[in-house]
Amino acid sequence: YLFLPVFVKRMAIEQVQQQTGRKLDIGEVSFSPFSLALTATNVRLYEADQKTSALAVQELRVNLSMTSVFHRALVLDEFYLTAPDVHLVRYSATQHSRYNVSDVLDKIAAAPKSDAPLRFSVANIQISKGTIVFDDQVFGKQFKLTDFR
């Protein structure tokens, strides 16, 4: 478990870059083997330009359940986000509207599909001090949802 934080950080950064073409930064990653809690701080996913932040999270914490072993599925007892900052931009309003995340969604949709379904369960989702900004460039308006819990 001592090397797990380094491994998780490296794999997350590599896989996000490979699967989405986006840059991911992660500050610190820690793991508690007693509570099975994995915590990542200062997580930032960038826009396609690799400079502008699309998603930033002060702290992301997941608590893995021991029942994952019995169910042969990913079971999270807790999923906690502190200060998520999401920036969504709409560029066009055609039949297939384009957003700042459209390239990521296109890559996910084009990826080969697995025959086996992903089995998972997430309980106790908590969000603290979040901000969502929706920048509608079609209408020239910006909508902000701040300090939600």
PDB file of C-alpha atoms in Angstrom:
ATOM      1  CA  TYR A   1       0.000   0.000   0.000  1.00  0.00           C
ATOM      2  CA  LEU A   2       3.024   2.327   0.264  1.00  0.00           C
ATOM      3  CA  PHE A   3       3.438   2.520  -3.499  1.00  0.00           C
ATOM      4  CA  LEU A   4      -0.271   2.674  -4.282  1.00  0.00           C
ATOM      5  CA  PRO A   5      -0.560   6.504  -4.193  1.00  0.00           C
ATOM      6  CA  VAL A   6       2.347   6.926  -6.636  1.00  0.00           C
ATOM      7  CA  PHE A   7       0.926   4.225  -8.908  1.00  0.00           C
ATOM      8  CA  VAL A   8      -2.624   5.652  -8.846  1.00  0.00           C
ATOM      9  CA  LYS A   9      -1.400   9.177  -9.590  1.00  0.00           C
ATOM     10  CA  ARG A  10       0.782   8.073 -12.491  1.00  0.00           C
ATOM     11  CA  MET A  11      -1.861   5.765 -13.987  1.00  0.00           C
ATOM     12  CA  ALA A  12      -4.634   8.359 -13.673  1.00  0.00           C
ATOM     13  CA  ILE A  13      -2.563  11.008 -15.434  1.00  0.00           C
ATOM     14  CA  GLU A  14      -1.475   8.611 -18.197  1.00  0.00           C
ATOM     15  CA  GLN A  15      -4.922   7.100 -18.764  1.00  0.00           C
ATOM     16  CA  VAL A  16      -6.737  10.442 -18.841  1.00  0.00           C
ATOM     17  CA  GLN A  17      -4.221  11.743 -21.401  1.00  0.00           C
ATOM     18  CA  GLN A  18      -4.476   8.571 -23.474  1.00  0.00           C
ATOM     19  CA  GLN A  19      -8.271   8.185 -23.320  1.00  0.00           C
ATOM     20  CA  THR A  20      -9.320  11.834 -23.598  1.00  0.00           C
ATOM     21  CA  GLY A  21      -6.341  13.748 -24.989  1.00  0.00           C
ATOM     22  CA  ARG A  22      -6.601  16.071 -21.992  1.00  0.00           C
ATOM     23  CA  LYS A  23      -3.953  17.005 -19.469  1.00  0.00           C
ATOM     24  CA  LEU A  24      -4.587  16.025 -15.843  1.00  0.00           C
ATOM     25  CA  ASP A  25      -2.684  17.376 -12.846  1.00  0.00           C
ATOM     26  CA  ILE A  26      -2.890  15.827  -9.386  1.00  0.00           C
ATOM     27  CA  GLY A  27      -1.233  17.331  -6.347  1.00  0.00           C
ATOM     28  CA  GLU A  28      -1.006  14.658  -3.651  1.00  0.00           C
ATOM     29  CA  VAL A  29      -2.477  11.175  -3.449  1.00  0.00           C
ATOM     30  CA  SER A  30      -2.769   9.274  -0.181  1.00  0.00           C
ATOM     31  CA  PHE A  31      -4.224   5.915   0.801  1.00  0.00           C
ATOM     32  CA  SER A  32      -5.355   4.633   4.170  1.00  0.00           C
ATOM     33  CA  PRO A  33      -5.273   0.814   4.234  1.00  0.00           C
ATOM     34  CA  PHE A  34      -7.376   0.707   7.401  1.00  0.00           C
ATOM     35  CA  SER A  35     -10.351   2.630   6.038  1.00  0.00           C
ATOM     36  CA  LEU A  36      -9.623   1.829   2.366  1.00  0.00           C
ATOM     37  CA  ALA A  37      -9.804   5.579   1.643  1.00  0.00           C
ATOM     38  CA  LEU A  38      -8.030   7.038  -1.376  1.00  0.00           C
ATOM     39  CA  THR A  39      -7.642  10.826  -1.360  1.00  0.00           C
ATOM     40  CA  ALA A  40      -6.365  13.068  -4.159  1.00  0.00           C
ATOM     41  CA  THR A  41      -5.844  16.803  -3.720  1.00  0.00           C
ATOM     42  CA  ASN A  42      -5.565  19.641  -6.218  1.00  0.00           C
ATOM     43  CA  VAL A  43      -6.968  17.676  -9.143  1.00  0.00           C
ATOM     44  CA  ARG A  44      -7.223  19.673 -12.362  1.00  0.00           C
ATOM     45  CA  LEU A  45      -8.426  18.579 -15.808  1.00  0.00           C
ATOM     46  CA  TYR A  46      -7.590  20.965 -18.623  1.00  0.00           C
ATOM     47  CA  GLU A  47      -9.341  22.006 -21.803  1.00  0.00           C
ATOM     48  CA  ALA A  48      -8.076  20.780 -25.181  1.00  0.00           C
ATOM     49  CA  ASP A  49      -5.634  23.722 -25.217  1.00  0.00           C
ATOM     50  CA  GLN A  50      -3.868  22.084 -22.206  1.00  0.00           C
ATOM     51  CA  LYS A  51      -3.823  25.461 -20.394  1.00  0.00           C
ATOM     52  CA  THR A  52      -7.377  26.390 -19.410  1.00  0.00           C
ATOM     53  CA  SER A  53      -8.983  24.577 -16.500  1.00  0.00           C
ATOM     54  CA  ALA A  54     -12.192  22.671 -17.331  1.00  0.00           C
ATOM     55  CA  LEU A  55     -12.531  20.950 -13.953  1.00  0.00           C
ATOM     56  CA  ALA A  56     -10.711  21.549 -10.705  1.00  0.00           C
ATOM     57  CA  VAL A  57     -11.264  19.773  -7.400  1.00  0.00           C
ATOM     58  CA  GLN A  58      -9.601  20.720  -4.134  1.00  0.00           C
ATOM     59  CA  GLU A  59     -10.068  17.224  -2.699  1.00  0.00           C
ATOM     60  CA  LEU A  60     -11.485  13.994  -4.058  1.00  0.00           C
ATOM     61  CA  ARG A  61     -11.933  11.118  -1.632  1.00  0.00           C
ATOM     62  CA  VAL A  62     -13.313   7.639  -2.234  1.00  0.00           C
ATOM     63  CA  ASN A  63     -13.805   4.935   0.376  1.00  0.00           C
ATOM     64  CA  LEU A  64     -13.680   1.476  -1.101  1.00  0.00           C
ATOM     65  CA  SER A  65     -15.955  -1.113   0.477  1.00  0.00           C
ATOM     66  CA  MET A  66     -14.730  -4.559   1.486  1.00  0.00           C
ATOM     67  CA  THR A  67     -17.863  -5.911  -0.172  1.00  0.00           C
ATOM     68  CA  SER A  68     -16.198  -5.214  -3.530  1.00  0.00           C
ATOM     69  CA  VAL A  69     -14.409  -8.533  -3.118  1.00  0.00           C
ATOM     70  CA  PHE A  70     -17.610 -10.489  -2.513  1.00  0.00           C
ATOM     71  CA  HIS A  71     -19.622  -8.773  -5.242  1.00  0.00           C
ATOM     72  CA  ARG A  72     -16.735  -8.797  -7.738  1.00  0.00           C
ATOM     73  CA  ALA A  73     -17.625  -5.190  -8.465  1.00  0.00           C
ATOM     74  CA  LEU A  74     -16.373  -1.759  -7.547  1.00  0.00           C
ATOM     75  CA  VAL A  75     -18.319  -0.729  -4.449  1.00  0.00           C
ATOM     76  CA  LEU A  76     -17.687   2.706  -2.967  1.00  0.00           C
ATOM     77  CA  ASP A  77     -19.042   3.493   0.483  1.00  0.00           C
ATOM     78  CA  GLU A  78     -18.326   7.196  -0.007  1.00  0.00           C
ATOM     79  CA  PHE A  79     -17.526   9.578  -2.857  1.00  0.00           C
ATOM     80  CA  TYR A  80     -16.628  13.054  -1.621  1.00  0.00           C
ATOM     81  CA  LEU A  81     -15.676  16.207  -3.577  1.00  0.00           C
ATOM     82  CA  THR A  82     -14.474  19.394  -1.913  1.00  0.00           C
ATOM     83  CA  ALA A  83     -14.638  22.635  -3.902  1.00  0.00           C
ATOM     84  CA  PRO A  84     -15.257  21.274  -7.398  1.00  0.00           C
ATOM     85  CA  ASP A  85     -15.034  24.016 -10.013  1.00  0.00           C
ATOM     86  CA  VAL A  86     -16.643  23.057 -13.342  1.00  0.00           C
ATOM     87  CA  HIS A  87     -16.493  25.257 -16.440  1.00  0.00           C
ATOM     88  CA  LEU A  88     -18.816  24.253 -19.295  1.00  0.00           C
ATOM     89  CA  VAL A  89     -18.886  26.220 -22.564  1.00  0.00           C
ATOM     90  CA  ARG A  90     -21.437  25.920 -25.395  1.00  0.00           C
ATOM     91  CA  TYR A  91     -19.942  26.986 -28.727  1.00  0.00           C
ATOM     92  CA  SER A  92     -22.750  26.227 -31.171  1.00  0.00           C
ATOM     93  CA  ALA A  93     -26.471  25.506 -31.188  1.00  0.00           C
ATOM     94  CA  THR A  94     -26.763  23.356 -34.286  1.00  0.00           C
ATOM     95  CA  GLN A  95     -28.527  20.010 -34.296  1.00  0.00           C
ATOM     96  CA  HIS A  96     -25.403  18.580 -32.632  1.00  0.00           C
ATOM     97  CA  SER A  97     -24.416  21.373 -30.283  1.00  0.00           C
ATOM     98  CA  ARG A  98     -20.695  21.638 -29.527  1.00  0.00           C
ATOM     99  CA  TYR A  99     -19.328  22.117 -26.047  1.00  0.00           C
ATOM    100  CA  ASN A 100     -15.854  22.384 -24.591  1.00  0.00           C
ATOM    101  CA  VAL A 101     -16.144  18.701 -23.623  1.00  0.00           C
ATOM    102  CA  SER A 102     -17.492  17.465 -26.979  1.00  0.00           C
ATOM    103  CA  ASP A 103     -14.084  16.157 -28.077  1.00  0.00           C
ATOM    104  CA  VAL A 104     -13.865  14.001 -24.937  1.00  0.00           C
ATOM    105  CA  LEU A 105     -17.398  12.651 -25.410  1.00  0.00           C
ATOM    106  CA  ASP A 106     -16.626  11.885 -29.077  1.00  0.00           C
ATOM    107  CA  LYS A 107     -13.529   9.884 -28.092  1.00  0.00           C
ATOM    108  CA  ILE A 108     -15.439   7.932 -25.469  1.00  0.00           C
ATOM    109  CA  ALA A 109     -18.229   7.158 -27.936  1.00  0.00           C
ATOM    110  CA  ALA A 110     -15.703   5.997 -30.569  1.00  0.00           C
ATOM    111  CA  ALA A 111     -13.818   3.712 -28.156  1.00  0.00           C
ATOM    112  CA  PRO A 112     -14.298  -0.036 -28.552  1.00  0.00           C
ATOM    113  CA  LYS A 113     -17.038  -1.368 -26.336  1.00  0.00           C
ATOM    114  CA  SER A 114     -16.457  -4.117 -23.788  1.00  0.00           C
ATOM    115  CA  ASP A 115     -18.613  -7.230 -23.798  1.00  0.00           C
ATOM    116  CA  ALA A 116     -18.648  -7.359 -19.991  1.00  0.00           C
ATOM    117  CA  PRO A 117     -20.630  -4.667 -18.211  1.00  0.00           C
ATOM    118  CA  LEU A 118     -18.874  -2.541 -15.612  1.00  0.00           C
ATOM    119  CA  ARG A 119     -20.334  -3.497 -12.254  1.00  0.00           C
ATOM    120  CA  PHE A 120     -20.209  -0.785  -9.608  1.00  0.00           C
ATOM    121  CA  SER A 121     -22.104   0.840  -6.761  1.00  0.00           C
ATOM    122  CA  VAL A 122     -21.578   4.299  -5.281  1.00  0.00           C
ATOM    123  CA  ALA A 123     -23.190   5.354  -2.017  1.00  0.00           C
ATOM    124  CA  ASN A 124     -23.023   8.533   0.025  1.00  0.00           C
ATOM    125  CA  ILE A 125     -22.087  11.069  -2.643  1.00  0.00           C
ATOM    126  CA  GLN A 126     -21.111  14.379  -1.035  1.00  0.00           C
ATOM    127  CA  ILE A 127     -20.188  17.687  -2.658  1.00  0.00           C
ATOM    128  CA  SER A 128     -19.001  20.662  -0.642  1.00  0.00           C
ATOM    129  CA  LYS A 129     -18.379  24.280  -1.737  1.00  0.00           C
ATOM    130  CA  GLY A 130     -18.857  23.672  -5.445  1.00  0.00           C
ATOM    131  CA  THR A 131     -19.056  26.042  -8.399  1.00  0.00           C
ATOM    132  CA  ILE A 132     -20.440  25.415 -11.874  1.00  0.00           C
ATOM    133  CA  VAL A 133     -20.073  28.024 -14.605  1.00  0.00           C
ATOM    134  CA  PHE A 134     -22.019  27.576 -17.846  1.00  0.00           C
ATOM    135  CA  ASP A 135     -20.741  29.936 -20.518  1.00  0.00           C
ATOM    136  CA  ASP A 136     -23.306  30.010 -23.327  1.00  0.00           C
ATOM    137  CA  GLN A 137     -21.430  31.682 -26.173  1.00  0.00           C
ATOM    138  CA  VAL A 138     -24.396  31.199 -28.507  1.00  0.00           C
ATOM    139  CA  PHE A 139     -26.524  33.657 -26.498  1.00  0.00           C
ATOM    140  CA  GLY A 140     -23.627  35.532 -24.906  1.00  0.00           C
ATOM    141  CA  LYS A 141     -24.764  34.694 -21.376  1.00  0.00           C
ATOM    142  CA  GLN A 142     -23.023  33.154 -18.423  1.00  0.00           C
ATOM    143  CA  PHE A 143     -24.750  31.224 -15.669  1.00  0.00           C
ATOM    144  CA  LYS A 144     -23.122  30.523 -12.327  1.00  0.00           C
ATOM    145  CA  LEU A 145     -24.097  28.133  -9.572  1.00  0.00           C
ATOM    146  CA  THR A 146     -21.922  28.784  -6.534  1.00  0.00           C
ATOM    147  CA  ASP A 147     -21.369  27.402  -3.066  1.00  0.00           C
ATOM    148  CA  PHE A 148     -23.694  24.450  -3.514  1.00  0.00           C
ATOM    149  CA  ARG A 149     -23.634  21.511  -1.128  1.00  0.00           C
TER     150      ARG A 149
END
